[in-house]
Short mmCIF file of C-alpha atoms and ligand atoms in Angstrom, two decimals:
data_model
loop_
_atom_site.label_atom_id
_atom_site.label_comp_id
_atom_site.label_asym_id
_atom_site.label_seq_id
_atom_site.Cartn_x
_atom_site.Cartn_y
_atom_site.Cartn_z
CA UNK A 1 218.50 133.14 133.03
CA UNK A 2 218.21 134.52 129.52
CA UNK A 3 219.17 137.97 128.38
CA UNK A 4 216.86 140.90 128.22
CA UNK A 5 215.68 140.11 124.70
CA UNK A 6 215.23 136.37 125.06
CA UNK A 7 211.84 134.70 124.99
CA UNK A 8 210.54 134.52 128.53
CA UNK A 9 210.17 131.20 130.29
CA UNK A 10 206.41 130.47 130.12
CA UNK A 11 206.36 129.69 133.81
CA UNK A 12 207.60 133.22 134.51
CA UNK A 13 205.12 134.90 132.16
CA UNK A 14 201.54 135.78 133.07
CA UNK A 15 198.64 136.53 130.76
CA UNK A 16 196.33 139.26 132.05
CA UNK A 17 192.89 139.24 130.39
CA UNK A 18 191.20 142.53 131.19
CA UNK A 19 187.42 142.95 131.53
CA UNK A 20 186.08 140.62 128.84
CA UNK A 21 182.48 141.04 129.95
CA UNK A 22 179.22 141.43 127.96
CA UNK A 23 178.78 145.07 129.00
CA UNK A 24 182.01 145.94 127.15
CA UNK A 25 181.08 144.01 123.99
CA UNK A 26 178.78 145.09 121.15
CA UNK A 27 175.23 145.24 122.52
CA UNK A 28 176.48 145.93 126.04
CA UNK A 29 175.98 148.97 128.26
CA UNK A 30 179.48 150.35 127.51
CA UNK A 31 180.15 148.62 124.23
CA UNK A 32 183.64 148.71 122.74
CA UNK A 33 183.47 148.48 118.94
CA UNK A 34 184.97 145.25 117.64
CA UNK A 35 185.27 143.75 121.11
CA UNK A 36 183.71 140.53 119.89
CA UNK A 37 186.50 140.13 117.31
CA UNK A 38 189.03 139.28 120.00
CA UNK A 39 187.02 136.50 121.65
CA UNK A 40 188.17 133.59 119.47
CA UNK A 41 191.89 134.46 119.51
CA UNK A 42 191.71 135.12 123.25
CA UNK A 43 190.15 131.71 123.78
CA UNK A 44 192.98 130.13 121.80
CA UNK A 45 195.56 132.02 123.81
CA UNK A 46 194.04 130.85 127.09
CA UNK A 47 194.07 127.27 125.84
CA UNK A 48 197.73 127.53 124.83
CA UNK A 49 200.69 126.55 127.00
CA UNK A 50 202.40 129.91 126.56
CA UNK A 51 201.68 131.26 130.03
CA UNK A 52 202.46 129.89 133.43
CA UNK A 53 199.85 132.04 135.15
CA UNK A 54 196.55 133.23 133.70
CA UNK A 55 194.64 136.06 135.38
CA UNK A 56 191.39 137.76 134.42
CA UNK A 57 189.96 140.97 135.77
CA UNK A 58 186.23 141.53 136.19
CA UNK A 59 184.85 145.05 136.51
CA UNK A 60 182.39 144.65 139.39
CA UNK A 61 180.61 147.78 140.56
CA UNK A 62 177.95 148.20 143.23
CA UNK A 63 174.78 149.98 142.04
CA UNK A 64 175.22 153.76 142.08
CA UNK A 65 179.00 153.54 141.62
CA UNK A 66 180.84 156.88 141.58
CA UNK A 67 181.98 156.31 137.96
CA UNK A 68 178.38 156.22 136.69
CA UNK A 69 177.10 159.44 135.10
CA UNK A 70 173.72 158.62 136.64
CA UNK A 71 175.27 159.31 140.06
CA UNK A 72 176.12 162.91 139.09
CA UNK A 73 173.08 165.18 138.62
CA UNK A 74 173.12 167.03 135.29
CA UNK A 75 176.03 165.01 133.91
CA UNK A 76 176.03 162.70 130.94
CA UNK A 77 178.10 159.65 130.03
CA UNK A 78 181.60 160.40 128.69
CA UNK A 79 181.75 163.83 130.34
CA UNK A 80 184.88 164.37 132.42
CA UNK A 81 184.60 165.72 135.95
CA UNK A 82 186.97 166.35 138.82
CA UNK A 83 186.99 163.57 141.39
CA UNK A 84 189.35 163.83 144.37
CA UNK A 85 191.55 166.20 142.39
CA UNK A 86 191.87 164.04 139.26
CA UNK A 87 189.98 163.73 135.99
CA UNK A 88 187.24 161.12 136.05
CA UNK A 89 185.33 160.11 132.94
CA UNK A 90 181.69 159.42 133.69
CA UNK A 91 180.42 156.18 132.19
CA UNK A 92 177.03 154.69 131.47
CA UNK A 93 175.97 152.32 134.25
CA UNK A 94 177.94 149.14 133.55
CA UNK A 95 179.15 145.90 135.12
CA UNK A 96 176.80 146.13 138.06
CA UNK A 97 177.54 143.31 140.49
CA UNK A 98 175.50 140.21 139.70
CA UNK A 99 174.06 141.53 136.42
CA UNK A 100 174.33 139.59 133.16
CA UNK A 101 176.49 142.33 131.67
CA UNK A 102 179.05 141.91 134.45
CA UNK A 103 179.57 138.19 133.89
CA UNK A 104 182.76 136.78 132.45
CA UNK A 105 181.93 136.34 128.76
CA UNK A 106 180.93 132.71 128.14
CA UNK A 107 183.00 132.47 124.94
CA UNK A 108 186.23 132.21 126.91
CA UNK A 109 187.52 129.09 128.71
CA UNK A 110 187.53 130.60 132.18
CA UNK A 111 188.34 127.23 133.75
CA UNK A 112 191.89 127.92 132.51
CA UNK A 113 192.20 130.92 134.86
CA UNK A 114 194.38 130.79 137.95
CA UNK A 115 192.91 133.99 139.39
CA UNK A 116 189.86 136.17 138.75
CA UNK A 117 190.38 139.63 140.21
CA UNK A 118 187.31 141.79 140.80
CA UNK A 119 187.85 145.53 140.70
CA UNK A 120 185.82 148.69 141.13
CA UNK A 121 184.00 147.34 144.15
CA UNK A 122 184.47 150.46 146.29
CA UNK A 123 181.35 152.61 145.71
CA UNK A 124 183.42 155.81 145.89
CA UNK A 125 186.52 154.84 143.90
CA UNK A 126 186.94 153.71 140.28
CA UNK A 127 189.46 151.05 139.30
CA UNK A 128 190.81 150.82 135.76
CA UNK A 129 194.03 148.98 136.53
CA UNK A 130 194.37 145.42 137.72
CA UNK A 131 197.16 146.57 140.02
CA UNK A 132 195.87 149.73 141.68
CA UNK A 133 192.56 151.48 142.17
CA UNK A 134 192.14 154.97 140.76
CA UNK A 135 192.66 157.78 143.26
CA UNK A 136 190.70 157.59 146.47
CA UNK A 137 189.57 160.57 148.63
CA UNK A 138 192.97 160.51 150.41
CA UNK A 139 194.81 160.85 147.10
CA UNK A 140 196.12 157.29 147.24
CA UNK A 141 195.88 154.58 144.63
CA UNK A 142 195.62 151.49 146.82
CA UNK A 143 197.18 148.28 145.50
CA UNK A 144 194.94 145.35 144.64
CA UNK A 145 197.58 142.81 145.69
CA UNK A 146 198.10 141.49 142.14
CA UNK A 147 201.77 142.49 141.99
CA UNK A 148 202.49 140.50 145.14
CA UNK A 149 200.49 137.54 143.87
CA UNK A 150 202.44 137.46 140.61
CA UNK A 151 205.83 137.87 142.32
CA UNK A 152 205.08 135.06 144.73
CA UNK A 153 204.26 132.88 141.73
CA UNK A 154 207.68 133.67 140.23
CA UNK A 155 206.30 135.85 137.43
CA UNK A 156 208.61 138.48 135.96
CA UNK A 157 206.84 139.27 132.65
CA UNK A 158 203.20 139.97 131.81
CA UNK A 159 201.21 140.17 128.58
CA UNK A 160 198.06 142.31 128.74
CA UNK A 161 195.01 141.96 126.48
CA UNK A 162 191.26 142.57 126.63
CA UNK A 163 189.12 145.68 126.97
CA UNK A 164 189.43 148.50 126.64
CA UNK A 165 192.77 149.33 125.03
CA UNK A 166 192.73 153.03 126.00
CA UNK A 167 191.39 152.61 129.53
CA UNK A 168 191.76 149.46 131.63
CA UNK A 169 194.34 147.73 129.40
CA UNK A 170 196.47 150.87 129.27
CA UNK A 171 196.30 151.52 133.01
CA UNK A 172 196.99 147.87 133.81
CA UNK A 173 200.03 147.79 131.52
CA UNK A 174 201.44 151.05 132.85
CA UNK A 175 201.06 149.89 136.44
CA UNK A 176 202.57 146.49 135.59
CA UNK A 177 205.66 148.19 134.20
CA UNK A 178 205.84 150.53 137.19
CA UNK A 179 205.72 147.47 139.46
CA UNK A 180 208.78 146.08 137.69
CA UNK A 181 207.26 143.48 135.36
CA UNK A 182 208.49 143.21 131.77
CA UNK A 183 205.22 144.23 130.13
CA UNK A 184 203.78 143.72 126.65
CA UNK A 185 200.38 144.81 125.36
CA UNK A 186 199.03 142.34 122.80
CA UNK A 187 197.64 145.16 120.68
CA UNK A 188 195.55 143.09 118.26
CA UNK A 189 193.87 141.40 121.21
CA UNK A 190 192.54 144.73 122.49
CA UNK A 191 189.94 147.20 121.22
CA UNK A 192 189.51 150.87 122.14
CA UNK A 193 186.64 152.96 123.48
CA UNK A 194 188.17 155.79 121.43
CA UNK A 195 190.25 154.49 118.51
CA UNK A 196 191.22 158.08 117.68
CA UNK A 197 193.41 157.93 120.79
CA UNK A 198 195.47 154.98 119.52
CA UNK A 199 198.60 156.97 118.76
CA UNK A 200 198.40 158.73 122.12
CA UNK A 201 198.07 155.37 123.83
CA UNK A 202 201.03 153.90 121.92
CA UNK A 203 203.17 156.88 122.89
CA UNK A 204 202.14 156.70 126.54
CA UNK A 205 202.90 152.99 126.70
CA UNK A 206 206.30 153.46 125.07
CA UNK A 207 207.11 156.26 127.51
CA UNK A 208 206.44 153.86 130.40
CA UNK A 209 208.59 151.10 128.94
CA UNK A 210 205.68 148.94 127.81
CA UNK A 211 206.20 146.93 124.62
CA UNK A 212 203.45 146.66 122.04
CA UNK A 213 203.19 143.50 119.95
CA UNK A 214 200.67 141.67 117.85
CA UNK A 215 199.83 138.24 119.12
CA UNK A 216 199.83 136.77 115.61
CA UNK A 217 203.49 137.73 115.32
CA UNK A 218 204.57 136.04 118.51
CA UNK A 219 202.74 132.71 118.39
ZN1 ZN B 1 183.89 150.25 135.38
#
């Protein structure tokens, strides 16, 4: 086994591609500016031999999901409300199960994926992270099972990319680190809903022990 700073064995490193779906790309229901710019480098990364396990998440909400502003009378998208004792941002309707906007974006070679993890399927609970749902009415954040899947595959390090940097990528990376995985966010392969929050996001990731790197510097 190598030291802490050595390059990880590819077979022990997983790539997590978060929510690359038309609704999160320019023209989509919850468009992230510049999201289309990461498609080509993400495709190349998926085609590479750098990762032993490749996982994608797919935001996959039933109609009328609790995270939709349309579910909350008098509320508008991007307002923040209290939900089960925690802050919940209300979003435009997005990634409704079976809709075109919820599909895995056709620009990526999805046949390279080992696992596609759908999240946000509980009508009453949001799910930003690939590892745990947001808080449920009991105050729990139930696990998705991804940590166990990765451990059973021998994975000890994960690289996180996709959309959006300040929401689902951030939460996925923080939970990955909390679950004990050596975690890196591939910053240039993410884009933010709110780029003004970039420094806050960097600080939060650092505080949780998550590394930030640019993919171009590690190829
Ligand atoms: Zn969602």
